[in-house]
Coordinates of C-alpha atoms and ligand atoms in Angstrom, one line a residue:
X274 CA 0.0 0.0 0.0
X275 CA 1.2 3.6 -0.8
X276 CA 0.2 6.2 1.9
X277 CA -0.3 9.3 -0.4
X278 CA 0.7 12.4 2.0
X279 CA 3.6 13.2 -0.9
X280 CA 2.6 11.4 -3.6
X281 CA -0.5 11.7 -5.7
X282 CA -3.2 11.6 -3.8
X283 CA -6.9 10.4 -4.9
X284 CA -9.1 13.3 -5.7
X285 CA -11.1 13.0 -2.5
X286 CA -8.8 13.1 0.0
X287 CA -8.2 9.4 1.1
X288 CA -5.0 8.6 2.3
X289 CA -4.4 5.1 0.4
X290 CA -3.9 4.5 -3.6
X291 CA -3.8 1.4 -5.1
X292 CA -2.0 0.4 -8.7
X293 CA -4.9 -2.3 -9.6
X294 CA -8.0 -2.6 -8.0
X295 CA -10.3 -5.6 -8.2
X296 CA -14.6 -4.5 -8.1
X297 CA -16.9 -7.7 -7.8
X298 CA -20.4 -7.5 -6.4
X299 CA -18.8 -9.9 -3.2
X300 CA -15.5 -9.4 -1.5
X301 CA -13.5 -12.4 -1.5
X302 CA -13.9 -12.9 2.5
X303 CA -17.5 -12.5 4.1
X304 CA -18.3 -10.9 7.3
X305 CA -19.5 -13.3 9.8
X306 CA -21.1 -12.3 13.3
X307 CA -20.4 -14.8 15.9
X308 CA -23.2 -14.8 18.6
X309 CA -20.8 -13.4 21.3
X310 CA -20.6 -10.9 19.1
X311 CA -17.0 -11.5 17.8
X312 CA -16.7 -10.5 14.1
X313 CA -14.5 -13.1 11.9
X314 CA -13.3 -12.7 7.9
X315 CA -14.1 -15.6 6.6
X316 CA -12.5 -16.3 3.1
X317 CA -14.7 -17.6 0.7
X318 CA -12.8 -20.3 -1.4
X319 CA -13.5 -19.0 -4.7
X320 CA -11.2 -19.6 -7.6
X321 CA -11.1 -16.1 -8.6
X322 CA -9.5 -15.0 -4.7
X323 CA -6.6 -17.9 -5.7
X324 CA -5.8 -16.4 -9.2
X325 CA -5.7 -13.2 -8.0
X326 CA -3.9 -13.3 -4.8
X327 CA -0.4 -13.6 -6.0
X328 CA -0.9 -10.4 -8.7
X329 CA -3.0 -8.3 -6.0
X330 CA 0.0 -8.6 -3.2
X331 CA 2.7 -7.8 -6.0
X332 CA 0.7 -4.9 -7.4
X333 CA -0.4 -3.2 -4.2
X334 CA -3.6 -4.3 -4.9
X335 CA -6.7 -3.4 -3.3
X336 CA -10.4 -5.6 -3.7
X337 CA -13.3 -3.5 -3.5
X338 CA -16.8 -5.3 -2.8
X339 CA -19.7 -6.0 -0.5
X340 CA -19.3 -8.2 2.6
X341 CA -22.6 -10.2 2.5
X342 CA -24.5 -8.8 4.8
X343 CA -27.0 -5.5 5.5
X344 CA -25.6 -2.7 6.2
X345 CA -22.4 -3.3 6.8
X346 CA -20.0 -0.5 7.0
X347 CA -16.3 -2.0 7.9
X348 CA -13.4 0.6 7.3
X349 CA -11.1 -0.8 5.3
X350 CA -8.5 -3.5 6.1
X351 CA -5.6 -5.8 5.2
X352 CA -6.3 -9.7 4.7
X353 CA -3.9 -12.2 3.4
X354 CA -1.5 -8.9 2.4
X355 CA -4.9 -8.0 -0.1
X356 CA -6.4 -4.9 1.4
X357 CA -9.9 -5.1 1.3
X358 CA -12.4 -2.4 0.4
X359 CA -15.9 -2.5 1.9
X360 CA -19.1 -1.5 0.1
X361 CA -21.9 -0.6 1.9
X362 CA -25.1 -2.2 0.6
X363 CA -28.6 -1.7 2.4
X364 CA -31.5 -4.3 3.3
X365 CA -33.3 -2.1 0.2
X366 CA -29.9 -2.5 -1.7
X367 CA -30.1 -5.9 -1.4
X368 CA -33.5 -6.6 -2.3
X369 CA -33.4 -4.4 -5.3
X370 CA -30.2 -4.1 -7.0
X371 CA -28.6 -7.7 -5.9
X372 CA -32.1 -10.1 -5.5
X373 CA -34.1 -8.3 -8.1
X374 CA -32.3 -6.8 -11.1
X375 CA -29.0 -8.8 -10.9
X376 CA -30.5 -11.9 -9.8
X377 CA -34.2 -11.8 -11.1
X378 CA -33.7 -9.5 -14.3
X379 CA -29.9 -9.7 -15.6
X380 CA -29.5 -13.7 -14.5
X381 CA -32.1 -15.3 -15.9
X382 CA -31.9 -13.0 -19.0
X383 CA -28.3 -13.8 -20.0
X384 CA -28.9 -17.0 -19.7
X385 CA -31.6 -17.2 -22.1
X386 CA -34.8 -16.9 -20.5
X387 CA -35.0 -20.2 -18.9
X388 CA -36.7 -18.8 -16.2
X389 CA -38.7 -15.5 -17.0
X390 CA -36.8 -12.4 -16.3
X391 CA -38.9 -9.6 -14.3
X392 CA -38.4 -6.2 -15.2
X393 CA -39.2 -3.1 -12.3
X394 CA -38.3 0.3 -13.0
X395 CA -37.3 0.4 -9.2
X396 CA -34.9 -2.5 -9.6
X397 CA -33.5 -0.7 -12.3
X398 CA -32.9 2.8 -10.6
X399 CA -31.7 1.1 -6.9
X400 CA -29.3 -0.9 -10.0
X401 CA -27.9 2.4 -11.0
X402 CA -27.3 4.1 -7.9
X403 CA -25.5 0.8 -6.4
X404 CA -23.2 0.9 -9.6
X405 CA -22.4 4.7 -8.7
X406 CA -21.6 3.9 -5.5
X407 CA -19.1 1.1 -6.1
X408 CA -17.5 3.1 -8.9
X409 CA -16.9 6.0 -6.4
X410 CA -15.7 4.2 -4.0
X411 CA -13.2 2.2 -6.6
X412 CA -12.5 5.8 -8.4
X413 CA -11.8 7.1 -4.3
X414 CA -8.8 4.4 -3.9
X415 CA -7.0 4.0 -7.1
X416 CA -3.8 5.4 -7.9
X417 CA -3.2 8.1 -10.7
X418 CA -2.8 6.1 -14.1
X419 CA -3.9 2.5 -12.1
X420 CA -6.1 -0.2 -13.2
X421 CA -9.8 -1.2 -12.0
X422 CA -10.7 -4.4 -13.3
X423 CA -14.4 -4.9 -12.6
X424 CA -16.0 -8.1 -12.6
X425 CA -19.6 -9.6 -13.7
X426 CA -23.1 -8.8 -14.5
X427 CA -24.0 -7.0 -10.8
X428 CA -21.6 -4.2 -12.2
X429 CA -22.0 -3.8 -16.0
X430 CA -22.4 0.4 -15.5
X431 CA -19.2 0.9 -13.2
X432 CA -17.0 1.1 -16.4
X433 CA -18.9 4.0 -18.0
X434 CA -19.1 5.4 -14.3
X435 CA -16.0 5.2 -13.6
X436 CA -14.2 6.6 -16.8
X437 CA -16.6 9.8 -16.4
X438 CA -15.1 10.4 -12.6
X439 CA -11.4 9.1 -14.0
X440 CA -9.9 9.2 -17.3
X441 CA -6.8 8.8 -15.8
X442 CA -7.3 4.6 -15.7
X443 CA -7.2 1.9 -17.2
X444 CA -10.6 -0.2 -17.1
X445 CA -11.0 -3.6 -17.9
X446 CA -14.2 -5.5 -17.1
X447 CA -15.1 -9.4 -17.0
X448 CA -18.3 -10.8 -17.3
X449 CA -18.7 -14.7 -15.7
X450 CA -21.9 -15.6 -17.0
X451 CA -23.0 -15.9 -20.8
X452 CA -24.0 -13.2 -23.1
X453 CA -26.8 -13.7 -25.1
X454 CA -27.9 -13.3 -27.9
X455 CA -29.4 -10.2 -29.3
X456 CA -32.9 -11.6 -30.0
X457 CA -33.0 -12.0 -26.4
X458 CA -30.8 -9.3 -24.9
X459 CA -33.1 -6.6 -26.4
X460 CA -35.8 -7.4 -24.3
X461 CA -34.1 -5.4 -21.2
X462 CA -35.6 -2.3 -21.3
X463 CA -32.4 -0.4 -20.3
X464 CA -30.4 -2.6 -22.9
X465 CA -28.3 0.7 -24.4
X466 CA -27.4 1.8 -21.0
X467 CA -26.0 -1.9 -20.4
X468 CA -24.3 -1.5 -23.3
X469 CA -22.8 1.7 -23.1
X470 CA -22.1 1.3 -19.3
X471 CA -19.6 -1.4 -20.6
X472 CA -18.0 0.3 -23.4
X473 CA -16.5 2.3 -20.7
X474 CA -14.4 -0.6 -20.3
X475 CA -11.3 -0.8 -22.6
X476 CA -11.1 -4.7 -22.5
X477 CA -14.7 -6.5 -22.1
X478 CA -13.5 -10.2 -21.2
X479 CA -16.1 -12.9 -22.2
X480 CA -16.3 -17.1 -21.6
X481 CA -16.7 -18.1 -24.8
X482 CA -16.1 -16.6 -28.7
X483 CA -19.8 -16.8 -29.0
X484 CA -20.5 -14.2 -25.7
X485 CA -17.9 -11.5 -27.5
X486 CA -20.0 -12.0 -30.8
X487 CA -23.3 -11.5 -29.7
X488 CA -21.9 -8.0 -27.1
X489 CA -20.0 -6.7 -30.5
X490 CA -23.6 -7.4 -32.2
X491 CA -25.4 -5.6 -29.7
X492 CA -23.3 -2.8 -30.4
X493 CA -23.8 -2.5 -33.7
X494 CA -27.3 -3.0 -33.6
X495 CA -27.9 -0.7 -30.9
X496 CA -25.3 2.2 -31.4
X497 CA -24.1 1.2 -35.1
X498 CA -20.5 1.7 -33.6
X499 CA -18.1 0.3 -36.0
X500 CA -16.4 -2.7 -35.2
X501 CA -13.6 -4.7 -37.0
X502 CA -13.0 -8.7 -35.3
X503 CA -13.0 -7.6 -31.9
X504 CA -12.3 -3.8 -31.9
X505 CA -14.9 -1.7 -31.4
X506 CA -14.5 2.2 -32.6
X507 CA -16.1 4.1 -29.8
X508 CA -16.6 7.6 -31.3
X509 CA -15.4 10.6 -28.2
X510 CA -17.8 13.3 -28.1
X511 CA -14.6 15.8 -27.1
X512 CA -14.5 19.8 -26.5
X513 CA -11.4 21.1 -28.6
X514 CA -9.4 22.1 -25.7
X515 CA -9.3 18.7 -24.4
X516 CA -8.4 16.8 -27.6
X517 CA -3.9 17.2 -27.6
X518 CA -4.7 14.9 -24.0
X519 CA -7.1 12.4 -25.8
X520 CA -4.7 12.2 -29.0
X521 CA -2.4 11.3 -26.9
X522 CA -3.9 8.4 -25.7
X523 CA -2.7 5.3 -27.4
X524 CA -5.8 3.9 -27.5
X525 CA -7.5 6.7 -29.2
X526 CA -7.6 7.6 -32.9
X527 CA -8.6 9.4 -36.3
X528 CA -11.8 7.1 -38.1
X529 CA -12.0 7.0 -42.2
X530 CA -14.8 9.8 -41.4
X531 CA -12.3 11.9 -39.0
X532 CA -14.5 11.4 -35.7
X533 CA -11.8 11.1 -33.1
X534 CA -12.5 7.0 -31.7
X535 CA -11.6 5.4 -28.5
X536 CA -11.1 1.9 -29.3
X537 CA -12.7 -0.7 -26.9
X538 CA -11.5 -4.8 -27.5
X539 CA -14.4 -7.2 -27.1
X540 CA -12.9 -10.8 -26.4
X541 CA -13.1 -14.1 -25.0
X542 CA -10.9 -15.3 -22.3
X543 CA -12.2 -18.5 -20.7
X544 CA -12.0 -18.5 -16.9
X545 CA -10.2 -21.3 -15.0
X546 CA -9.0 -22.7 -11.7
X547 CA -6.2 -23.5 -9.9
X548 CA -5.8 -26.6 -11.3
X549 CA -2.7 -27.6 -8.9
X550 CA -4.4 -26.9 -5.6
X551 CA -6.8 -29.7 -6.6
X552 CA -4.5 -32.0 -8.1
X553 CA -2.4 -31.3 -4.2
X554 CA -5.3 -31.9 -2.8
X555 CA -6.3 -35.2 -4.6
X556 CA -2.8 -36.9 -3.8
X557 CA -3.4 -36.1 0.2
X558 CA -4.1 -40.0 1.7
X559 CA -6.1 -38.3 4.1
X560 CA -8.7 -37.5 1.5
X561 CA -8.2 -40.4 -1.0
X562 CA -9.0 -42.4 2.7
X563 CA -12.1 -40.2 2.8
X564 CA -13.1 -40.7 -0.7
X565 CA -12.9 -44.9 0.3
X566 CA -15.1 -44.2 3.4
X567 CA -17.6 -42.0 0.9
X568 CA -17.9 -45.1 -1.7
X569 CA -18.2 -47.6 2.0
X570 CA -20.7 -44.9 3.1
X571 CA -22.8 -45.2 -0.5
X572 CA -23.2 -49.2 0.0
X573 CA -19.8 -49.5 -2.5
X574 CA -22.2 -49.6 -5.5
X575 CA -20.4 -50.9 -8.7
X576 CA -20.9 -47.1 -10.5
X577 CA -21.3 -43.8 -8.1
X578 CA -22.2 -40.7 -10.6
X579 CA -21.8 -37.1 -8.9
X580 CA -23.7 -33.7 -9.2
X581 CA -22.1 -30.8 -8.0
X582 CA -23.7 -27.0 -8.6
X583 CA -25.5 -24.2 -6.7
X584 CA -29.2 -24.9 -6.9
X585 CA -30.4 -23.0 -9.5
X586 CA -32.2 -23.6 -12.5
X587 CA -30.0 -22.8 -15.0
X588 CA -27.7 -26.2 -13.8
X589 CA -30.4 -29.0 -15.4
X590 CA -30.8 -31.0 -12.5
X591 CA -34.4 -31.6 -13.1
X592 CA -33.1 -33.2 -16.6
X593 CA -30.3 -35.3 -15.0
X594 CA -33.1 -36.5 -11.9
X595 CA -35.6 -37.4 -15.2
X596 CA -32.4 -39.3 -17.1
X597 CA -31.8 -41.0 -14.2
X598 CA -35.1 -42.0 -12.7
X599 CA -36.4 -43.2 -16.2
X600 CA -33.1 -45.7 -16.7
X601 CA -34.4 -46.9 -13.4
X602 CA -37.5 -47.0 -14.7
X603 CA -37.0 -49.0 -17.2
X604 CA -34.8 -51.4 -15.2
X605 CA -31.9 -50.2 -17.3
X606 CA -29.7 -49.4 -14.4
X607 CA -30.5 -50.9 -10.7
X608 CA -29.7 -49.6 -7.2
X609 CA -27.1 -51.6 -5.9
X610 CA -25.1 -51.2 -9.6
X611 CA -25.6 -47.1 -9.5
X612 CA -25.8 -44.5 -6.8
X613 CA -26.4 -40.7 -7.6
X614 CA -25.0 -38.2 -5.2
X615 CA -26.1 -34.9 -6.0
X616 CA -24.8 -31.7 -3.8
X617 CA -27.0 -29.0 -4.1
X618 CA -25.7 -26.0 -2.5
X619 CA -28.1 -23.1 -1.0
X620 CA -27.9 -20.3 -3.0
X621 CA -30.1 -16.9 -3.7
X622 CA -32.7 -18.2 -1.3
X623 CA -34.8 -15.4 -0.8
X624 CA -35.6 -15.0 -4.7
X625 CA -38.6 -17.1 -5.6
X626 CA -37.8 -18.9 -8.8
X627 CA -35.0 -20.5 -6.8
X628 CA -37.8 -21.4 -4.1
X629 CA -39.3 -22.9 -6.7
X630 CA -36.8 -24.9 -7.9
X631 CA -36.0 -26.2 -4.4
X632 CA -39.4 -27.5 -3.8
X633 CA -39.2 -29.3 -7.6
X634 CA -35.8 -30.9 -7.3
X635 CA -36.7 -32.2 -3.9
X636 CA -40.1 -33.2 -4.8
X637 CA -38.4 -35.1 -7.5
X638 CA -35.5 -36.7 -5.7
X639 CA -38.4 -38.0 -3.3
X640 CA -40.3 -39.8 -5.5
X641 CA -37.3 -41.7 -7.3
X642 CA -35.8 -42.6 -4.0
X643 CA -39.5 -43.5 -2.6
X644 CA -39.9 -46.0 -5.7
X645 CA -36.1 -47.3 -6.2
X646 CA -34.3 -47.2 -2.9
X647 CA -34.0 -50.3 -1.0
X648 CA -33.2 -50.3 2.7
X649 CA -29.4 -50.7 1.8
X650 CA -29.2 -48.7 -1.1
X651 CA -30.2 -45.2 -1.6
X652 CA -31.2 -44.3 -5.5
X653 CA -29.9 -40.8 -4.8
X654 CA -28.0 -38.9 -1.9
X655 CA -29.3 -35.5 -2.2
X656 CA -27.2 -32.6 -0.1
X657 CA -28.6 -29.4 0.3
X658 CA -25.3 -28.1 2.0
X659 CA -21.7 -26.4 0.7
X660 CA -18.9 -28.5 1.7
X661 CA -15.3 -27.2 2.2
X662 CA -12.5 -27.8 -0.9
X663 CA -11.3 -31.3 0.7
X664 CA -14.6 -33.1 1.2
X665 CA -15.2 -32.1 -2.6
X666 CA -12.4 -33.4 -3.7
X667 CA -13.1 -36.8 -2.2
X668 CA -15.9 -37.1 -3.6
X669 CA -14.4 -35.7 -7.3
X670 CA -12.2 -38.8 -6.4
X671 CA -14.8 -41.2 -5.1
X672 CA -17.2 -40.7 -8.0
X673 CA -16.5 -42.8 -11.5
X674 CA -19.6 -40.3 -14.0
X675 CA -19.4 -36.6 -13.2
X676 CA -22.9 -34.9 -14.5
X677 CA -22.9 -31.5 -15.6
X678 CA -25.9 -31.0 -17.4
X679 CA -26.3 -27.2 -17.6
X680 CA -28.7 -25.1 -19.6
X681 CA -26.3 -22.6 -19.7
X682 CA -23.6 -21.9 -17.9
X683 CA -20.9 -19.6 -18.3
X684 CA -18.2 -21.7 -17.9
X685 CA -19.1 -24.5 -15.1
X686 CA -15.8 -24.6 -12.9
X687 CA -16.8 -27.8 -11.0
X688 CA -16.4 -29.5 -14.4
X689 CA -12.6 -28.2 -14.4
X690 CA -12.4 -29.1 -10.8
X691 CA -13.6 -32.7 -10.9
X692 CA -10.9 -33.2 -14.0
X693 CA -7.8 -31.4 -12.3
X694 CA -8.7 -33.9 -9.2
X695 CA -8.2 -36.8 -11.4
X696 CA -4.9 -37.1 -11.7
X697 CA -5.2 -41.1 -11.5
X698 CA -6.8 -40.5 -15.2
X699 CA -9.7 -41.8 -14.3
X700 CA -13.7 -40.8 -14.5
X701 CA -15.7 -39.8 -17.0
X702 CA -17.5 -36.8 -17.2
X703 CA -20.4 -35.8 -19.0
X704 CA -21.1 -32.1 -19.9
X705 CA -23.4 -29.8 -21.2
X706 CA -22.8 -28.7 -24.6
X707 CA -24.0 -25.3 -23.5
X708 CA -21.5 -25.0 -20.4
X709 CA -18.6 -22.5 -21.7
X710 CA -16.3 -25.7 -20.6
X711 CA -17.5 -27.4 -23.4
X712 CA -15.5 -24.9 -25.8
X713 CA -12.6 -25.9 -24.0
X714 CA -13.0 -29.8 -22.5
X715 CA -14.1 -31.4 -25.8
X716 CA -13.1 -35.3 -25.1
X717 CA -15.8 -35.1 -22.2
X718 CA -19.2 -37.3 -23.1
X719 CA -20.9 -33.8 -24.6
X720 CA -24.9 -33.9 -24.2
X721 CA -28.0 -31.8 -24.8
X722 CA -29.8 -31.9 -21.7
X723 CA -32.9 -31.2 -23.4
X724 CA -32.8 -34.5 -25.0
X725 CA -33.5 -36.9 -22.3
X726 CA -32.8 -39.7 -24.7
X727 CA -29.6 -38.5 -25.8
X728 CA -28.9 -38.0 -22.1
X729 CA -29.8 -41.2 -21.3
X730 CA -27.9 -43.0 -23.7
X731 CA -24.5 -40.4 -22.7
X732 CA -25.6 -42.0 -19.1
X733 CA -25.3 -45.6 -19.9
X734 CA -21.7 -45.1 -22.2
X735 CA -20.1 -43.5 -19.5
X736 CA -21.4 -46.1 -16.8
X737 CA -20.1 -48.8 -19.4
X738 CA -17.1 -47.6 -20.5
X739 CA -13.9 -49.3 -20.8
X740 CA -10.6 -47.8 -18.7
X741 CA -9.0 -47.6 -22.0
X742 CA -11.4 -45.3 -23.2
X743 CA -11.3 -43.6 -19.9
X744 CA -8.0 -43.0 -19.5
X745 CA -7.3 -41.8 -23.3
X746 CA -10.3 -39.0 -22.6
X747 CA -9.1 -38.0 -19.4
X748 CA -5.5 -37.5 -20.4
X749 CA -6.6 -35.3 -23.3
X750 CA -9.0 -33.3 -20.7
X751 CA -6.1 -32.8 -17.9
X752 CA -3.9 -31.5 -20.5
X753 CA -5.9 -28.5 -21.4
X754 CA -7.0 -27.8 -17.6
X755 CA -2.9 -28.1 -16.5
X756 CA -1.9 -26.0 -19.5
X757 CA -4.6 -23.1 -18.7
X758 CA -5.1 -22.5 -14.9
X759 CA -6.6 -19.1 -13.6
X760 CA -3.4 -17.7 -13.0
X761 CA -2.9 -18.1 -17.0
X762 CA -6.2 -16.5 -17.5
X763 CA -5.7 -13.5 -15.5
X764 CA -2.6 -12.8 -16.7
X765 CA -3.4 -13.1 -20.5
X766 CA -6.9 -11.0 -19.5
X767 CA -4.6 -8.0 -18.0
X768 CA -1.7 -7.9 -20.1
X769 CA -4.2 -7.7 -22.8
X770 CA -5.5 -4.7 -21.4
X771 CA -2.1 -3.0 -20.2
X772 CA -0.5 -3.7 -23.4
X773 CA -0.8 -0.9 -25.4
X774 CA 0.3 1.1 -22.3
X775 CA 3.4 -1.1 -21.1
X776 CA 2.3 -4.3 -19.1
X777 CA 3.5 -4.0 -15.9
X778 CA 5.5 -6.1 -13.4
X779 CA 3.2 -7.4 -11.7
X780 CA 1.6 -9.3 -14.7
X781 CA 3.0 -12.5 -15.1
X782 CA 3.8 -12.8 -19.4
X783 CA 5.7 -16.3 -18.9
X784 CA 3.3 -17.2 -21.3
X785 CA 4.1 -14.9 -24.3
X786 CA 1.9 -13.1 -26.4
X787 CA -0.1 -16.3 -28.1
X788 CA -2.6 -15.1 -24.9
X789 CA -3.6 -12.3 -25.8
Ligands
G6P2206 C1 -22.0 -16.9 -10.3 C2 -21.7 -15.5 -10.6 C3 -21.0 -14.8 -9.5 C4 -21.6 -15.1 -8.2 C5 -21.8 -16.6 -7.9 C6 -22.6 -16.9 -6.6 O1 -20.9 -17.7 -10.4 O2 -21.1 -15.4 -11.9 O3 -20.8 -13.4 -9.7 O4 -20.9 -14.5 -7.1 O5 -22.6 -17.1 -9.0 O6 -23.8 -16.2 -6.6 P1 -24.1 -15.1 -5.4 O7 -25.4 -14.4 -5.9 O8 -24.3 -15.9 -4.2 O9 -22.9 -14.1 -5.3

């Protein structure tokens, strides 16, 4: 951290600047409340904390976000040498701007309608003025000339916000979960303000080539902004006393027609996780002992097949329950041959299409244990509970079928997960062609979830497949999730972004320009 009493300080006042700042809608530690009263930092284990831990602590890197709960309003502190920037967000805040538009508007929109998207003007305007404040407060503690890479689709206007309270930076933004497509992005009734609120940005980082193709569409349909592959010509509305600084800028130029153009890159940059950590973890005895007791603790069926995702609707666990309940159905598969364990984590409970859900999936789980279990064998072990990093692992390692039967899904981490944990080359997994993965992991058993024959066929080759088989697809699958880890990713994402401008120290470019 630089204290700024000599050097540059931020315009209002604050006493700490920071050369790259992370914004994501959650800070990667939440605020827990003890009953005694005791306050504890836990850190959440995503993937996105790992990757960016070592780049944050060499950058003097600062994390701005909400803590998770109401009203929160923690002063800023250090954590794991990361200091960590607090957001305020209010009961109304939360209800609004995180449960309703990001959560009830933006989510089920992008990923195309599977559930209806509500719109509400007042979702919309709490939206906006939750934007504004994270931008301010990320504009408040960056350095002169740093970098604020914002991430996902709770913050799409903090670019735009931010470039109008600092030129002086360097914006890139991220978004996690699909775009689509523009048939269905221009239902949103604040669909140019989306759009624009992200040209602000100058790097937009998608999943997959498809999500950068339909944003650069949107564009062009919306704003008829030139674009050529994945630059976008971004025409600056500038008074003539400002335009020697803007010419100056390397990423600003003269267009055929002479309007003066910021240039904005659209472009995909799949995510990833720390593929090592798992592996590590996966070669612990402790845990390959715990994945024996898990396969004891199942009845040691011949075949255990694994679910992993937060419980929401756009993860196709109604269609994997329906595959699997009809091959026991049709005596196709039997109880003591297959076990099903499918861990369903909480998540976005008080929204009520996810209330919904709950009630279906457990309805359904019900019913097929109710006709197939037996007293010693369960048809499926349903988990409505998030488990720490180890016991997932052993169960990565305990299960022979991974399902990942998605909708549509950004990317789908745990299907890079279960694959870096299998460093015996063994499992099989079976993904959803319309998980980003699938881009990426293409010797996995790829289904359409919508076609529950299809699905159930996928089902029984992966059951009956032959270690051969297995071990020749799992090889091929490792290789691409060893060779492309987060770190990779957010080190081709920012020296995309710094390039033109000189890509600092602190970005690791072991990897060379084929990245970027
Ligand atoms: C997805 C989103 C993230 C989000 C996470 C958990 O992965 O891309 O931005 O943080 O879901 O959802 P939650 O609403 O609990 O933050």
């Amino acid at each position: 951290m630089i204290f700024t009493d000599e050097t540059a300080a931020p315009s209002n006042g604050s006493r700490a600047a920071y050369d790259l700042i992370v914004v994501s809608n959650r800070l990667p530690v939440d605020k827990v409340t003890h009953a005694d009263g005791t306050v504890e930092w836990r850190t959440s284990p995503g993937g996105l904390v790992t990757a960016l831990e070592p780049v944050m602590q060499q950058a003097d890197g600062a994390w701005v976000g909400w803590a998770g709960v109401a009203d929160d309003t923690s002063e800023p502190f250090e954590q794991d040498d990361i200091s960590i920037v607090p957001v305020t967000l209010t009961a109304d805040d939360i209800e609004n701007y995180y449960e309703g538009f990001s959560n009830d508007t933006l989510w089920p929109l992008y990923h195309d309608v599977i559930a209806p998207p509500t719109y509400h003007r007042e979702w919309w305007e709490s939206y906006v003025r939750v934007n504004q404040r994270f931008a301010e407060k990320a504009a408040s503690v960056a350095a002169q000339g740093g970098t604020v890479w914002v991430q996902d689709y709770q913050l799409q206007l903090v670019p735009k916000m931010l470039r109008e309270m600092r030129p002086d930076l360097t914006i890139g933004f991220f978004n996690h979960i699909p775009f689509p497509a523009y048939g269905i992005f221009s239902q949103l009734p604040w669909r140019q303000q989306i759009i624009e609120g992200l040209l602000g940005a100058d790097l937009i980082g998608f999943q997959r080539a498809a999500d950068a193709g339909n944003f650069t569409r949107a564009v062009r349909r919306l704003l008829s902004y030139t674009t050529r592959g994945s630059a976008i010509d971004v025409p600056l509305e500038v008074a003539p006393d400002d335009e020697p600084e803007v010419v100056g800028s390397p990423r600003v130029s003269t267009a055929k027609n002479g309007v003066l153009v910021r240039t904005v890159n659209a472009r995909h940059f799949p995510i990833s996780i720390d593929t090592q950590s798992f592996e590590n973890l996966a070669r612990r005895p402790d845990i390959q002992a715990r994945a024996r007791e898990i396969r004891e603790g199942l009845g040691n069926p011949k075949v255990v097949m694994l679910g992993v995702d937060r419980l929401d609707y756009t993860k196709g666990i109604g269609h994997r329950l329906k595959a699997f309940g009809e091959l026991l159905a049709d005596g196709a598969v039997t109880v003591e041959d297959v076990t099903l364990v499918q861990v369903a984590s909480p998540s976005r409970e008080r929204v009520a299409a996810y209330q919904q859900l709950r009630d279906e999936v457990e309805l359904t789980v019900g019913r097929i244990n109710g006709d197939y279990s037996t007293i010693s064998h369960t048809a499926i072990s349903y988990l409505h509970q998030g488990y720490p990093r180890e016991e997932m692992v052993a169960l990565y390692l305990a299960s022979d079928v991974m399902l990942v039967t998605a909708l549509r899904d950004g990317m789908n981490l745990v299907a890079k997960e279960y694959v870096a944990s299998r460093f015996d080359n063994d499992g099989v997994l079976v993904l959803s062609e319309f998980a980003g993965a699938a881009d990426e992991l293409k010797t996995a058993l790829l289904v359409n979830p919508h076609d529950i024959d299809g699905l159930k066929e996928a089902l029984l080759e992966a059951i009956a497949m032959k270690k051969g088989e297995r071990t020749k697809r799992m090889r091929a699958l490792r290789k691409r999730v060893l060779d492309y880890d987060v770190a990779r990713w957010s080190s081709a994402f920012l020296s995309t972004l710094l390039d033109p401008t000189g890509v600092p120290s602190y970005v690791t470019t072991k990897w060379g320009a084929s990245d970027r």
